[in-house]
């Protein structure tokens, strides 16, 4: 997995084996908080955070999936990214505490994948149809 300049960290089964995504995919089994934990680990190993660690709205934050994009960094630690991850972890914990959370489903997986594709497209990492630039 050292070949790509970018990595996607996800817990989304519908992204895990998606050959149309040109980036390396790191699968983090579990909840969105597990995705944040894995991303933070990589931010301490020469990667930096590219995508926002929080989704755009509360209903999606309560969903079961999260996908983040990281970029190879010339520095060992991404201090700002680690701080963002910590803030996101706190917010996730608050929004998910004592709430009836939705069960994982393909609908949530598709929403997460579409948000990921949009982020990659906005960052000019994929063309509109999901192919690498």
JSON list of C-alpha atoms in Angstrom, two decimals, residues 46-97:
[
{"chain": "A", "resi": 46, "resn": "UNK", "atom": "CA", "xyz": [3.74, 10.54, 7.92]},
{"chain": "A", "resi": 47, "resn": "UNK", "atom": "CA", "xyz": [0.22, 11.17, 6.62]},
{"chain": "A", "resi": 48, "resn": "UNK", "atom": "CA", "xyz": [-1.90, 14.33, 6.77]},
{"chain": "A", "resi": 49, "resn": "UNK", "atom": "CA", "xyz": [-5.64, 14.85, 6.86]},
{"chain": "A", "resi": 50, "resn": "UNK", "atom": "CA", "xyz": [-7.20, 16.04, 3.58]},
{"chain": "A", "resi": 51, "resn": "UNK", "atom": "CA", "xyz": [-10.93, 15.63, 4.23]},
{"chain": "A", "resi": 52, "resn": "UNK", "atom": "CA", "xyz": [-12.95, 17.01, 7.11]},
{"chain": "A", "resi": 53, "resn": "UNK", "atom": "CA", "xyz": [-13.26, 14.44, 9.89]},
{"chain": "A", "resi": 54, "resn": "UNK", "atom": "CA", "xyz": [-16.90, 15.36, 10.55]},
{"chain": "A", "resi": 55, "resn": "UNK", "atom": "CA", "xyz": [-19.71, 14.82, 8.05]},
{"chain": "A", "resi": 56, "resn": "UNK", "atom": "CA", "xyz": [-21.74, 17.84, 6.91]},
{"chain": "A", "resi": 57, "resn": "UNK", "atom": "CA", "xyz": [-24.77, 17.29, 9.15]},
{"chain": "A", "resi": 58, "resn": "UNK", "atom": "CA", "xyz": [-25.95, 15.62, 12.34]},
{"chain": "A", "resi": 59, "resn": "UNK", "atom": "CA", "xyz": [-28.14, 12.86, 10.81]},
{"chain": "A", "resi": 60, "resn": "UNK", "atom": "CA", "xyz": [-25.17, 11.60, 8.80]},
{"chain": "A", "resi": 61, "resn": "UNK", "atom": "CA", "xyz": [-22.96, 11.90, 11.88]},
{"chain": "A", "resi": 62, "resn": "UNK", "atom": "CA", "xyz": [-25.28, 9.45, 13.60]},
{"chain": "A", "resi": 63, "resn": "UNK", "atom": "CA", "xyz": [-24.93, 7.04, 10.69]},
{"chain": "A", "resi": 64, "resn": "UNK", "atom": "CA", "xyz": [-22.75, 3.94, 10.81]},
{"chain": "A", "resi": 65, "resn": "UNK", "atom": "CA", "xyz": [-20.11, 4.87, 8.19]},
{"chain": "A", "resi": 66, "resn": "UNK", "atom": "CA", "xyz": [-17.30, 7.38, 7.75]},
{"chain": "A", "resi": 67, "resn": "UNK", "atom": "CA", "xyz": [-14.59, 7.67, 5.12]},
{"chain": "A", "resi": 68, "resn": "UNK", "atom": "CA", "xyz": [-11.60, 10.02, 5.32]},
{"chain": "A", "resi": 69, "resn": "UNK", "atom": "CA", "xyz": [-8.88, 10.95, 2.84]},
{"chain": "A", "resi": 70, "resn": "UNK", "atom": "CA", "xyz": [-5.24, 11.24, 3.89]},
{"chain": "A", "resi": 71, "resn": "UNK", "atom": "CA", "xyz": [-2.25, 12.42, 1.88]},
{"chain": "A", "resi": 72, "resn": "UNK", "atom": "CA", "xyz": [1.40, 11.39, 2.22]},
{"chain": "A", "resi": 73, "resn": "UNK", "atom": "CA", "xyz": [3.15, 14.08, 4.25]},
{"chain": "A", "resi": 74, "resn": "UNK", "atom": "CA", "xyz": [6.77, 15.20, 4.38]},
{"chain": "A", "resi": 75, "resn": "UNK", "atom": "CA", "xyz": [6.43, 15.57, 8.16]},
{"chain": "A", "resi": 76, "resn": "UNK", "atom": "CA", "xyz": [6.11, 12.67, 10.57]},
{"chain": "A", "resi": 77, "resn": "UNK", "atom": "CA", "xyz": [3.14, 14.15, 12.50]},
{"chain": "A", "resi": 78, "resn": "UNK", "atom": "CA", "xyz": [0.14, 16.11, 11.30]},
{"chain": "A", "resi": 79, "resn": "UNK", "atom": "CA", "xyz": [-0.47, 18.08, 14.49]},
{"chain": "A", "resi": 80, "resn": "UNK", "atom": "CA", "xyz": [-3.41, 20.07, 13.08]},
{"chain": "A", "resi": 81, "resn": "UNK", "atom": "CA", "xyz": [-5.03, 16.91, 11.72]},
{"chain": "A", "resi": 82, "resn": "UNK", "atom": "CA", "xyz": [-4.64, 15.15, 15.06]},
{"chain": "A", "resi": 83, "resn": "UNK", "atom": "CA", "xyz": [-6.35, 18.08, 16.80]},
{"chain": "A", "resi": 84, "resn": "UNK", "atom": "CA", "xyz": [-9.20, 17.97, 14.24]},
{"chain": "A", "resi": 85, "resn": "UNK", "atom": "CA", "xyz": [-9.59, 14.22, 14.79]},
{"chain": "A", "resi": 86, "resn": "UNK", "atom": "CA", "xyz": [-9.77, 14.74, 18.56]},
{"chain": "A", "resi": 87, "resn": "UNK", "atom": "CA", "xyz": [-12.45, 17.43, 18.19]},
{"chain": "A", "resi": 88, "resn": "UNK", "atom": "CA", "xyz": [-14.39, 15.14, 15.82]},
{"chain": "A", "resi": 89, "resn": "UNK", "atom": "CA", "xyz": [-14.11, 12.22, 18.26]},
{"chain": "A", "resi": 90, "resn": "UNK", "atom": "CA", "xyz": [-15.58, 14.41, 21.03]},
{"chain": "A", "resi": 91, "resn": "UNK", "atom": "CA", "xyz": [-18.43, 15.56, 18.78]},
{"chain": "A", "resi": 92, "resn": "UNK", "atom": "CA", "xyz": [-19.17, 12.05, 17.56]},
{"chain": "A", "resi": 93, "resn": "UNK", "atom": "CA", "xyz": [-19.28, 10.78, 21.14]},
{"chain": "A", "resi": 94, "resn": "UNK", "atom": "CA", "xyz": [-21.72, 13.52, 22.11]},
{"chain": "A", "resi": 95, "resn": "UNK", "atom": "CA", "xyz": [-24.01, 13.07, 19.09]},
{"chain": "A", "resi": 96, "resn": "UNK", "atom": "CA", "xyz": [-24.10, 9.29, 19.39]},
{"chain": "A", "resi": 97, "resn": "UNK", "atom": "CA", "xyz": [-24.50, 9.03, 23.18]}
]
